[in-house]
Coordinates of C-alpha atoms and ligand atoms in Angstrom, one line a residue:
M1 CA -9.6 37.3 15.3
I2 CA -7.7 39.7 13.0
I3 CA -4.0 39.2 12.3
R4 CA -1.9 41.3 14.7
V5 CA 1.8 41.3 15.5
L6 CA 2.3 39.9 19.0
S7 CA 3.7 42.3 21.7
P8 CA 7.4 41.8 22.6
E9 CA 6.2 40.7 26.0
V10 CA 4.3 37.7 24.4
V11 CA 7.1 37.1 21.9
S12 CA 9.6 36.7 24.7
K13 CA 7.4 33.9 26.2
I14 CA 7.0 31.8 23.1
A15 CA 9.4 29.0 22.3
A16 CA 10.4 30.5 19.1
G17 CA 13.1 29.0 16.9
E18 CA 13.8 27.6 13.5
V19 CA 10.6 25.8 12.4
I20 CA 11.6 25.0 8.8
E21 CA 14.2 22.2 9.0
R22 CA 13.2 20.2 5.9
P23 CA 10.4 20.1 3.3
V24 CA 8.1 18.1 5.6
S25 CA 8.2 21.0 8.1
V26 CA 6.7 23.3 5.4
V27 CA 3.9 20.8 4.8
K28 CA 3.2 20.5 8.5
E29 CA 2.9 24.3 9.0
L30 CA 0.7 24.7 6.0
I31 CA -1.6 21.9 7.0
E32 CA -1.9 23.2 10.5
N33 CA -2.9 26.6 9.1
S34 CA -5.6 25.1 7.0
L35 CA -6.9 23.1 9.9
D36 CA -6.9 26.3 12.1
A37 CA -8.8 28.0 9.4
G38 CA -11.5 25.4 9.8
A39 CA -11.0 23.7 6.4
S40 CA -13.0 20.5 5.7
E41 CA -10.9 19.7 2.7
I42 CA -7.1 19.9 2.4
A43 CA -5.2 18.9 -0.7
V44 CA -1.4 18.5 -0.5
E45 CA 0.9 18.2 -3.5
A46 CA 4.7 17.8 -3.5
E47 CA 7.3 17.3 -6.1
G48 CA 11.0 16.5 -5.8
G49 CA 10.7 15.6 -2.2
G50 CA 9.1 19.0 -1.6
V51 CA 12.2 20.9 -2.7
E52 CA 10.7 21.7 -6.1
L53 CA 7.2 22.2 -5.1
I54 CA 4.8 22.1 -2.1
K55 CA 1.2 23.1 -2.6
V56 CA -1.4 23.0 0.1
S57 CA -5.0 24.1 -0.8
D58 CA -7.9 24.3 1.6
N59 CA -11.5 25.5 1.8
G60 CA -11.0 27.3 5.1
A61 CA -11.8 30.8 6.2
G62 CA -9.2 32.5 4.0
I63 CA -7.3 35.7 4.8
P64 CA -8.8 39.1 4.2
A65 CA -7.0 41.1 1.6
S66 CA -6.1 43.8 4.1
E67 CA -4.3 41.4 6.3
L68 CA -2.5 39.3 3.7
E69 CA 0.9 41.1 3.9
L70 CA 0.8 41.2 7.7
A71 CA 0.4 37.4 7.7
F72 CA 4.0 37.2 6.4
H73 CA 5.4 39.4 9.2
R74 CA 7.2 37.6 12.0
Y75 CA 5.0 37.0 15.1
A76 CA 1.9 38.1 13.3
T77 CA -1.0 35.9 14.2
S78 CA -4.7 35.9 14.4
K79 CA -4.7 33.1 17.0
I80 CA -3.5 34.6 20.2
G81 CA -3.4 38.1 21.5
N82 CA -2.0 38.2 25.0
L83 CA -0.3 36.2 27.6
D84 CA -3.5 34.7 28.9
D85 CA -4.2 33.2 25.5
L86 CA -0.8 31.5 25.7
E87 CA -2.1 29.5 28.7
R88 CA -5.0 28.0 26.8
I89 CA -4.1 27.4 23.2
C90 CA -6.8 25.8 21.2
S91 CA -5.3 26.3 17.8
L92 CA -2.5 24.3 16.3
G93 CA -0.5 27.5 15.4
F94 CA 0.0 30.5 17.6
R95 CA 3.5 32.0 17.1
G96 CA 3.0 33.7 13.8
E97 CA 6.3 32.4 12.5
A98 CA 5.5 29.8 9.9
L99 CA 4.6 32.0 6.9
P100 CA 7.5 34.4 7.3
S101 CA 10.0 31.6 7.9
I102 CA 8.8 29.8 4.8
A103 CA 9.0 33.0 2.8
T104 CA 12.6 33.4 3.9
V105 CA 13.8 30.1 2.6
A106 CA 11.6 29.7 -0.5
E107 CA 9.6 31.4 -3.1
V108 CA 5.9 31.6 -2.0
E109 CA 2.7 32.2 -3.8
I110 CA -0.6 32.6 -1.9
L111 CA -4.1 32.9 -3.3
T112 CA -6.8 33.4 -0.7
Q113 CA -10.5 34.2 -0.5
T114 CA -12.8 34.8 2.4
S115 CA -16.5 34.4 2.5
S116 CA -17.2 38.2 2.3
Q117 CA -14.9 39.5 -0.4
T118 CA -15.9 40.0 -4.0
V119 CA -12.5 38.8 -5.3
A120 CA -9.6 36.7 -4.0
S121 CA -6.1 38.1 -3.4
Y122 CA -3.0 36.8 -4.9
M123 CA 0.5 37.6 -3.7
H124 CA 4.0 36.4 -4.8
L125 CA 7.0 36.7 -2.5
R126 CA 10.6 36.2 -3.3
K127 CA 13.3 36.2 -0.5
G128 CA 10.6 37.4 1.8
E129 CA 9.7 40.4 -0.4
V130 CA 6.4 40.9 -2.1
V131 CA 7.1 40.9 -5.9
R132 CA 3.6 40.8 -7.2
R133 CA 0.1 41.4 -5.8
E134 CA -3.2 41.2 -7.7
S135 CA -6.8 40.2 -7.6
R136 CA -7.8 36.8 -8.9
A137 CA -10.7 34.4 -8.8
R138 CA -10.9 31.6 -6.3
P139 CA -13.7 30.1 -4.2
Q140 CA -13.4 30.5 -0.4
G141 CA -10.1 29.1 1.0
T142 CA -6.4 29.4 0.6
T143 CA -3.7 27.9 -1.6
V144 CA -0.1 28.3 -0.6
T145 CA 2.5 27.2 -3.2
V146 CA 6.1 26.9 -2.1
H147 CA 8.8 26.6 -4.8
R148 CA 12.5 26.1 -4.8
L149 CA 12.8 25.5 -1.1
F150 CA 16.3 26.2 0.3
R151 CA 17.6 27.2 -3.1
Y152 CA 19.8 29.9 -1.5
F153 CA 20.6 27.7 1.5
P154 CA 23.0 25.1 0.1
A155 CA 24.0 23.9 3.5
R156 CA 20.4 23.0 4.3
L157 CA 19.9 21.4 0.9
K158 CA 22.9 19.2 1.5
F159 CA 21.5 18.0 4.7
L160 CA 18.4 16.7 3.1
K161 CA 18.0 13.0 2.3
S162 CA 17.0 11.6 -1.1
V163 CA 13.8 12.8 -2.8
N164 CA 12.2 9.5 -1.8
T165 CA 13.1 9.8 1.8
E166 CA 11.7 13.4 2.0
N167 CA 8.6 12.1 0.1
S168 CA 8.1 9.4 2.7
H169 CA 8.3 11.9 5.5
I170 CA 5.6 13.9 3.8
A171 CA 3.4 10.8 3.2
H172 CA 3.8 9.9 6.9
L173 CA 2.9 13.4 8.1
V174 CA -0.2 13.7 5.9
S175 CA -1.3 10.2 7.1
Q176 CA -1.0 11.4 10.7
Y177 CA -3.1 14.5 10.2
A178 CA -5.6 12.4 8.3
L179 CA -5.8 10.1 11.4
A180 CA -6.1 13.0 13.7
F181 CA -8.9 14.6 11.6
P182 CA -11.2 11.9 10.2
E183 CA -13.8 14.6 9.5
V184 CA -11.4 16.4 7.1
K185 CA -11.0 15.2 3.6
F186 CA -7.3 14.9 2.9
S187 CA -5.6 14.1 -0.4
L188 CA -2.0 13.8 -1.2
V189 CA -0.3 13.7 -4.5
L190 CA 3.5 13.0 -4.6
D191 CA 5.4 13.5 -7.8
K192 CA 2.0 13.4 -9.6
R193 CA 1.2 10.1 -8.1
R194 CA -1.9 9.6 -6.0
G195 CA -0.7 9.1 -2.4
L196 CA -3.7 9.1 -0.1
H197 CA -7.3 10.1 -0.2
T198 CA -9.7 10.2 2.8
T199 CA -13.4 10.8 2.6
G200 CA -13.7 13.2 5.5
N201 CA -16.8 11.3 6.7
G202 CA -15.5 11.3 10.3
D203 CA -15.0 7.5 10.6
L204 CA -11.5 6.8 12.0
R205 CA -11.6 3.2 11.0
E206 CA -12.1 4.2 7.4
V207 CA -9.0 6.4 7.6
V208 CA -7.0 3.5 9.1
N209 CA -8.3 1.4 6.2
E210 CA -7.0 4.0 3.7
I211 CA -3.6 4.2 5.4
Y212 CA -2.8 0.8 6.8
G213 CA -5.1 -1.3 4.7
E214 CA -8.2 -3.3 5.2
E215 CA -6.8 -6.2 7.2
I216 CA -5.5 -3.9 10.0
A217 CA -8.6 -1.7 9.9
K218 CA -10.9 -4.7 10.3
R219 CA -9.0 -6.0 13.3
M220 CA -8.4 -2.9 15.3
L221 CA -10.2 -2.6 18.6
K222 CA -12.1 0.4 19.7
M223 CA -11.0 1.9 23.0
E224 CA -12.6 4.6 25.1
Q225 CA -11.8 5.9 28.5
K226 CA -13.2 8.9 30.3
D227 CA -12.3 10.3 33.7
S228 CA -12.3 13.6 35.4
L229 CA -9.2 14.9 33.7
A230 CA -9.0 13.4 30.2
K231 CA -11.0 11.7 27.6
V232 CA -9.1 9.0 25.7
S233 CA -10.4 7.3 22.6
G234 CA -9.2 5.6 19.5
L235 CA -8.3 2.3 17.9
I236 CA -5.7 -0.2 19.0
S237 CA -4.4 -3.4 17.6
P238 CA -5.2 -6.8 19.2
P239 CA -2.0 -8.6 20.5
S240 CA -2.1 -10.8 17.4
L241 CA -1.5 -7.8 15.2
A242 CA 1.9 -6.3 16.0
R243 CA 4.6 -4.4 14.2
S244 CA 8.3 -4.4 14.6
S245 CA 8.6 -0.7 14.9
R246 CA 7.0 2.2 16.8
N247 CA 6.0 3.9 13.5
Y248 CA 2.4 2.7 14.0
L249 CA 1.8 4.5 17.2
S250 CA 0.0 7.8 16.7
F251 CA -0.9 10.1 19.6
F252 CA -3.0 13.2 19.3
V253 CA -3.5 15.5 22.2
N254 CA -6.2 18.0 21.7
R255 CA -5.9 17.0 18.1
R256 CA -2.2 17.9 17.9
W257 CA 0.1 15.1 16.6
V258 CA 2.7 14.7 19.3
H259 CA 5.7 12.6 20.1
S260 CA 5.4 11.6 23.7
P261 CA 7.6 9.1 25.5
L262 CA 5.0 9.1 28.3
L263 CA 2.1 8.1 26.0
T264 CA 4.3 5.5 24.2
R265 CA 5.2 4.0 27.6
A266 CA 1.6 4.0 28.8
T267 CA 0.6 2.1 25.6
E268 CA 3.4 -0.4 25.6
E269 CA 2.9 -1.1 29.3
A270 CA -0.7 -2.1 28.6
Y271 CA 0.5 -4.7 26.2
R272 CA 3.2 -6.1 28.5
G273 CA 3.4 -9.8 28.3
L274 CA 1.1 -9.9 25.2
L275 CA 3.7 -9.1 22.6
M276 CA 7.0 -10.7 21.7
D277 CA 10.2 -8.8 22.4
G278 CA 10.8 -6.2 19.7
Q279 CA 7.1 -6.0 18.7
H280 CA 5.0 -3.0 19.1
P281 CA 1.3 -2.4 18.8
I282 CA -0.6 -0.3 16.3
A283 CA -2.5 2.5 17.9
V284 CA -4.3 5.7 17.0
I285 CA -5.1 7.4 20.3
N286 CA -6.8 10.8 20.8
I287 CA -6.6 12.4 24.2
S288 CA -8.6 15.5 25.0
L289 CA -8.2 17.5 28.1
P290 CA -8.6 21.1 29.1
A291 CA -6.1 23.4 27.4
Q292 CA -4.7 24.6 30.7
E293 CA -3.7 21.0 31.5
L294 CA -1.2 21.2 28.7
D295 CA 1.9 23.2 27.7
V296 CA 2.5 23.1 24.0
N297 CA 4.8 26.0 24.1
I298 CA 8.0 24.1 24.8
H299 CA 9.4 23.3 21.4
P300 CA 9.4 25.3 18.1
A301 CA 7.9 22.5 16.0
K302 CA 5.3 22.0 18.7
A303 CA 5.7 18.3 18.5
Q304 CA 6.5 18.0 22.1
I305 CA 4.1 18.8 24.9
K306 CA 4.1 18.8 28.7
F307 CA 1.2 17.6 30.7
C308 CA 0.5 19.2 34.1
H309 CA -0.6 15.9 35.5
E310 CA 1.5 13.3 33.8
Q311 CA 0.6 10.4 36.1
A312 CA -3.1 10.9 35.6
V313 CA -2.8 11.0 31.8
F314 CA -0.6 7.9 31.9
S315 CA -3.2 6.0 33.9
S316 CA -6.1 7.0 31.6
V317 CA -4.3 5.8 28.5
H318 CA -3.0 2.7 30.2
K319 CA -6.4 1.8 31.7
G320 CA -8.3 2.5 28.4
I321 CA -6.1 0.2 26.5
E322 CA -6.0 -2.5 29.1
E323 CA -9.8 -2.6 29.3
A324 CA -10.1 -2.7 25.5
L325 CA -7.6 -5.6 25.4
A326 CA -9.4 -7.4 28.3
R327 CA -12.6 -7.4 26.3
T328 CA -11.0 -9.4 23.5
P329 CA -10.0 -13.0 23.9
I330 CA -6.2 -13.2 24.4
A331 CA -4.3 -15.0 21.7
S332 CA -0.8 -16.0 22.5
P333 CA 1.8 -14.7 20.0
K334 CA 1.0 -16.5 16.8
A335 CA 3.3 -19.4 16.2
V336 CA 4.5 -19.7 12.6
P337 CA 4.2 -23.3 11.6
F338 CA 7.6 -24.8 11.6
S339 CA 8.0 -27.1 8.6
V340 CA 10.9 -29.4 7.8
S341 CA 10.1 -29.1 4.2
S342 CA 10.5 -25.4 4.0
G343 CA 14.2 -25.9 3.6
Q344 CA 15.1 -24.4 7.0
W345 CA 16.5 -27.7 8.2
E346 CA 18.8 -30.2 6.9
R347 CA 17.9 -33.8 7.3
P348 CA 18.6 -34.6 10.9
R349 CA 21.6 -36.7 11.5
M350 CA 21.0 -39.9 13.4
I351 CA 22.9 -39.5 16.6
M352 CA 22.7 -41.0 20.0
D353 CA 21.6 -38.8 22.7
N354 CA 25.0 -38.8 24.5
E355 CA 27.0 -38.3 21.3
P356 CA 28.3 -34.8 21.1
V357 CA 26.7 -32.9 18.2
F358 CA 30.0 -31.4 17.2
A359 CA 33.5 -31.1 18.3
V360 CA 35.4 -28.0 19.1
A361 CA 38.3 -28.9 17.0
Q362 CA 36.3 -29.4 13.8
L363 CA 35.4 -25.8 13.2
P364 CA 38.0 -23.0 13.5
T365 CA 35.3 -20.3 14.1
L366 CA 33.9 -22.3 16.9
E367 CA 33.0 -20.3 20.0
L368 CA 30.8 -22.9 21.5
P369 CA 32.0 -26.0 23.3
V370 CA 30.6 -29.5 22.6
L371 CA 26.9 -29.5 23.6
R372 CA 24.6 -32.3 24.3
V373 CA 20.9 -31.7 24.2
L374 CA 19.0 -32.7 27.4
G375 CA 15.6 -31.5 26.6
Q376 CA 13.3 -28.5 26.0
L377 CA 12.0 -26.1 28.6
A378 CA 8.6 -24.4 28.3
N379 CA 8.7 -25.1 24.6
T380 CA 11.0 -22.1 24.4
Y381 CA 14.5 -23.0 25.6
I382 CA 16.8 -25.9 24.7
I383 CA 18.6 -27.3 27.7
A384 CA 22.0 -28.5 26.9
E385 CA 25.0 -29.8 28.7
G386 CA 28.6 -28.8 27.9
P387 CA 32.0 -29.7 29.4
D388 CA 31.6 -26.6 31.7
G389 CA 28.0 -26.7 32.9
L390 CA 24.6 -26.0 31.7
Y391 CA 23.4 -24.1 28.7
L392 CA 19.9 -22.7 28.1
I393 CA 19.4 -21.7 24.5
D394 CA 16.6 -19.5 23.3
Q395 CA 15.3 -21.4 20.3
H396 CA 13.9 -18.4 18.5
A397 CA 17.0 -16.2 19.0
A398 CA 19.2 -19.1 18.0
H399 CA 17.3 -19.8 14.8
E400 CA 17.2 -16.1 14.0
R401 CA 21.0 -16.0 14.1
I402 CA 21.2 -19.1 11.8
L403 CA 18.8 -17.7 9.2
Y404 CA 20.4 -14.3 9.4
D405 CA 23.8 -15.6 8.5
R406 CA 22.3 -17.9 5.9
I407 CA 20.4 -15.3 4.0
L408 CA 23.3 -12.8 4.1
T409 CA 25.7 -15.4 2.8
Q410 CA 23.3 -16.3 0.0
W411 CA 22.9 -12.6 -0.9
A412 CA 26.6 -12.0 -0.9
Q413 CA 27.1 -14.9 -3.3
K414 CA 24.1 -13.7 -5.4
Q415 CA 22.5 -17.1 -4.7
V416 CA 19.4 -16.2 -2.8
E417 CA 17.0 -19.2 -3.0
I418 CA 13.7 -18.0 -4.2
Q419 CA 10.3 -19.4 -3.6
G420 CA 7.6 -18.6 -6.2
L421 CA 4.1 -18.3 -4.8
L422 CA 1.5 -20.3 -6.6
Q423 CA -1.1 -18.0 -5.1
P424 CA 0.3 -14.5 -5.2
I425 CA -0.3 -12.6 -2.0
T426 CA -2.1 -9.2 -2.2
I427 CA -0.8 -6.6 0.1
E428 CA -1.9 -3.0 0.5
F429 CA 0.8 -0.6 1.5
S430 CA 0.5 2.6 3.5
P431 CA 1.7 5.7 1.5
R432 CA 4.9 5.6 3.5
E433 CA 5.4 1.8 2.9
E434 CA 4.8 2.3 -0.7
E435 CA 7.4 5.0 -1.0
T436 CA 9.9 2.8 0.9
M437 CA 9.1 -0.1 -1.4
R438 CA 9.6 1.9 -4.5
V439 CA 13.0 3.2 -3.3
N440 CA 14.1 -0.2 -2.3
R441 CA 12.9 -2.1 -5.3
E442 CA 16.3 -3.4 -6.2
P443 CA 17.5 -4.5 -2.8
L444 CA 14.2 -6.3 -2.4
A445 CA 14.6 -8.1 -5.7
E446 CA 18.2 -9.0 -4.8
F447 CA 16.7 -10.8 -1.7
G448 CA 14.2 -12.7 -3.9
F449 CA 11.1 -10.6 -3.6
T450 CA 8.9 -10.1 -6.7
I451 CA 6.4 -7.4 -6.0
E452 CA 4.1 -6.1 -8.7
P453 CA 1.8 -3.1 -8.7
F454 CA -1.9 -4.1 -8.6
G455 CA -3.7 -0.8 -8.8
N456 CA -4.0 1.9 -6.1
R457 CA -1.6 1.0 -3.3
S458 CA -2.2 -2.7 -3.7
Y459 CA 0.6 -5.0 -4.8
L460 CA 1.0 -8.6 -5.6
I461 CA 3.8 -10.5 -4.0
R462 CA 4.7 -13.3 -6.4
A463 CA 8.0 -14.6 -4.9
I464 CA 9.8 -14.4 -1.6
P465 CA 13.1 -15.7 -0.3
A466 CA 12.8 -19.4 0.1
L467 CA 14.0 -19.2 3.7
A468 CA 10.8 -17.2 4.6
A469 CA 8.5 -19.8 3.1
G470 CA 6.8 -20.5 6.5
A471 CA 6.5 -16.8 7.6
N472 CA 3.5 -14.6 7.5
V473 CA 4.4 -12.7 4.4
I474 CA 2.3 -9.7 4.9
E475 CA 3.6 -9.0 8.4
M476 CA 7.1 -9.8 7.4
T477 CA 7.0 -7.4 4.4
S478 CA 5.6 -4.6 6.4
A479 CA 8.2 -5.1 9.1
L480 CA 10.9 -5.1 6.5
L481 CA 9.7 -1.9 5.0
D482 CA 9.5 -0.3 8.4
S483 CA 13.0 -1.2 9.1
L484 CA 14.2 0.1 5.8
A485 CA 12.4 3.4 6.4
S486 CA 13.8 3.8 9.9
R487 CA 16.3 6.4 10.5
E488 CA 19.0 4.1 11.8
S489 CA 20.8 4.6 8.6
L490 CA 24.0 3.4 10.0
I491 CA 22.8 -0.2 9.6
P492 CA 23.4 -1.3 6.0
W493 CA 20.2 -2.1 4.2
E494 CA 21.1 -5.7 3.5
E495 CA 21.4 -6.2 7.2
K496 CA 18.1 -4.6 7.9
I497 CA 16.4 -6.9 5.3
A498 CA 18.2 -10.0 6.6
E499 CA 17.2 -9.2 10.2
S500 CA 13.5 -8.8 9.3
L501 CA 13.6 -12.0 7.3
A502 CA 15.3 -13.9 10.0
C503 CA 13.0 -12.6 12.7
H504 CA 9.8 -13.5 10.9
S505 CA 11.0 -16.9 9.6
A506 CA 12.6 -18.2 12.7
I507 CA 10.8 -20.8 14.9
R508 CA 8.8 -19.2 17.7
A509 CA 8.8 -19.6 21.4
G510 CA 6.1 -22.0 22.3
Q511 CA 7.0 -24.4 19.5
Q512 CA 7.7 -27.9 20.6
L513 CA 10.8 -29.4 19.0
R514 CA 11.9 -33.0 18.6
S515 CA 15.3 -33.9 19.9
E516 CA 16.8 -34.2 16.5
E517 CA 15.5 -30.8 15.6
M518 CA 17.1 -29.3 18.7
R519 CA 20.4 -31.0 17.9
E520 CA 20.2 -29.8 14.3
L521 CA 19.5 -26.3 15.5
I522 CA 22.5 -26.3 17.8
K523 CA 24.7 -27.7 15.1
Q524 CA 23.7 -25.0 12.7
L525 CA 24.0 -22.3 15.4
E526 CA 27.5 -23.5 15.9
Q527 CA 28.4 -22.7 12.3
T528 CA 27.3 -19.1 12.5
K529 CA 29.7 -16.2 13.0
Q530 CA 28.3 -15.1 16.3
P531 CA 26.5 -18.0 17.9
R532 CA 26.1 -16.3 21.2
A533 CA 23.9 -13.4 20.0
C534 CA 20.9 -13.0 17.8
P535 CA 21.0 -10.3 15.0
H536 CA 19.4 -7.8 17.4
G537 CA 22.2 -8.3 19.8
R538 CA 20.2 -10.3 22.4
P539 CA 21.9 -13.4 23.8
T540 CA 21.0 -16.7 22.2
M541 CA 22.0 -18.6 25.3
I542 CA 22.7 -18.4 29.0
H543 CA 25.5 -20.4 30.5
L544 CA 25.6 -21.7 34.0
S545 CA 29.1 -22.8 34.6
A546 CA 30.0 -25.9 36.6
H547 CA 31.7 -23.6 39.0
H548 CA 28.7 -21.4 39.4
L549 CA 26.5 -24.5 40.0
E550 CA 28.9 -25.8 42.6
R551 CA 28.9 -22.4 44.3
E552 CA 25.1 -22.1 44.3
F553 CA 24.8 -25.6 45.8
R554 CA 27.5 -24.7 48.3
R555 CA 29.6 -27.6 47.3
I556 CA 32.5 -25.1 47.3
G557 CA 33.0 -22.0 49.4
Ligands
LIG601 P1 0.3 31.1 13.2 O1 -0.3 29.9 12.5 O2 1.2 30.8 14.3 O3 -0.7 32.2 13.5 P2 1.4 31.6 10.5 O4 2.6 32.3 10.1 O5 1.4 30.2 10.2 O6 1.3 31.8 12.1 O7 0.2 32.3 9.9 C1 -0.1 33.7 10.1 C2 -1.5 34.0 10.0 O8 -2.0 33.8 8.7 C3 -2.4 33.0 10.8 O9 -2.6 33.5 12.2 C4 -3.8 33.1 10.1 O10 -4.5 34.2 10.5 C5 -3.3 33.4 8.6 N1 -3.3 32.2 7.8 C6 -2.3 31.4 7.5 N2 -2.6 30.4 6.7 C7 -4.0 30.4 6.6 C8 -4.9 29.6 5.9 N3 -4.6 28.5 5.2 N4 -6.2 30.0 6.0 C9 -6.6 31.1 6.7 N5 -5.7 31.9 7.3 C10 -4.4 31.6 7.3
LIG602 MG1 0.7 28.5 11.5

């Protein structure tokens, strides 16, 4: 279709709005244009978090010289023509807003060539005005270069996060498009460093390998589900492979990367009972359904969509995942070996079973009464008796609290105990993780991590905090980077690190404990600042008071 300006009637129906919020929005719009142009190769470059430079080159259809200026007019698009088209959008773009919006907030150069022209067209725009136009050489395709983003918009510049944060958003975005389009060869170069390269051979598992590393790629399960409405396919993690954030959930609907609470719920629901609290699966899920079944026109950035038949889509996704999981042997959440020698435990004191482990008066910060361990329930809870009834203590949550306080204290006193690894552990980071790792090199070192580059996106972990000696280092490091990259910036970084370390090093549910271990755990819990809650804010214990018991047994009215 040729590029035309949409009629006011159509314009009034599109969810127009500000599409360029930050550098990553520019990258998104340019990649979508390249994909809409049928490109099989897309190269993305960014410098200075995208503020200095963003360059996207493709080998797509190109723009005819006669339409090039029109492409920079608001609501000029080649993708839809009338209201009917709006009902069945098959392209990623359709509003004709991106190029003019970008040209308003940055300096833009475009060089484009179609299959039929003798020579390519070049155009340079400043503040939305064409300042130069000429013919140049270029094979078929389009290169858009965006410089000095938001230079004349200081308010917007101020709103941006650090170069590294913006870079990590860009890396995440390109990774998502690479997952959505395994048949397209993507490359990303951030500040002249190689970020990501896919082959474009159509194999989703290979893209997962490039982004999340070999270990994850190997273990992901294939899922496929087809019914009258939707076709769902993709790769999902087995329950033994989980992450502590939702950053590893990718949903593509008719190849559009979307944020969908509905799809997130459908996925997590299928894993219910298989993952520990706070853990999330890794999933790359493609859903295809007739364009009329979908409204993509509800949000300017087009990241949100509305399904006409939500329940049916929910069921398809849920069923597909459930069936894929049912085909694999269920492993219970992996227990990290609990070792006395890892320094997590002091030598157990010899005490008689009916001797109180500690006394209220001894410790001024004390919030817990004297507790006597009675036993362990379901290898998960410690049953203890106090002066006022029964206490059920969650052993994992309690140990998390202990380790959290311990590592933060060590860090504050600059005395973090470090454990060198005889055999360094090789870890492969996703582009986003690598970015986060680079930004947080110092904080990580302060907590005892020694991580060295080992070519490509591989790194060698040579030392870790001693407290984490029993943990799965790869899972822990990746959870830690996730947490550091998360937008909950109100939580100080040291707390994020301490939280991940504690969570991954603490004894698990399902771990049988000896009575002296249980007593020691309670003793140490007692000495923490907040013995009644784990660092995530969940309770470490439930108290059934004597009064409550008496009432339940109707001993009192
Ligand atoms: P939209 O994508 O909503 O149509 P844009 O402002 O992003 O609006 O682009 C305007 C038009 O410019 C597109 O409809 C398309 O015809 C053309 N165009 C933009 N980028 C490319 C590209 N990389 N390759 C070919 N055509 C492009
Ligand atoms: Mg577009």
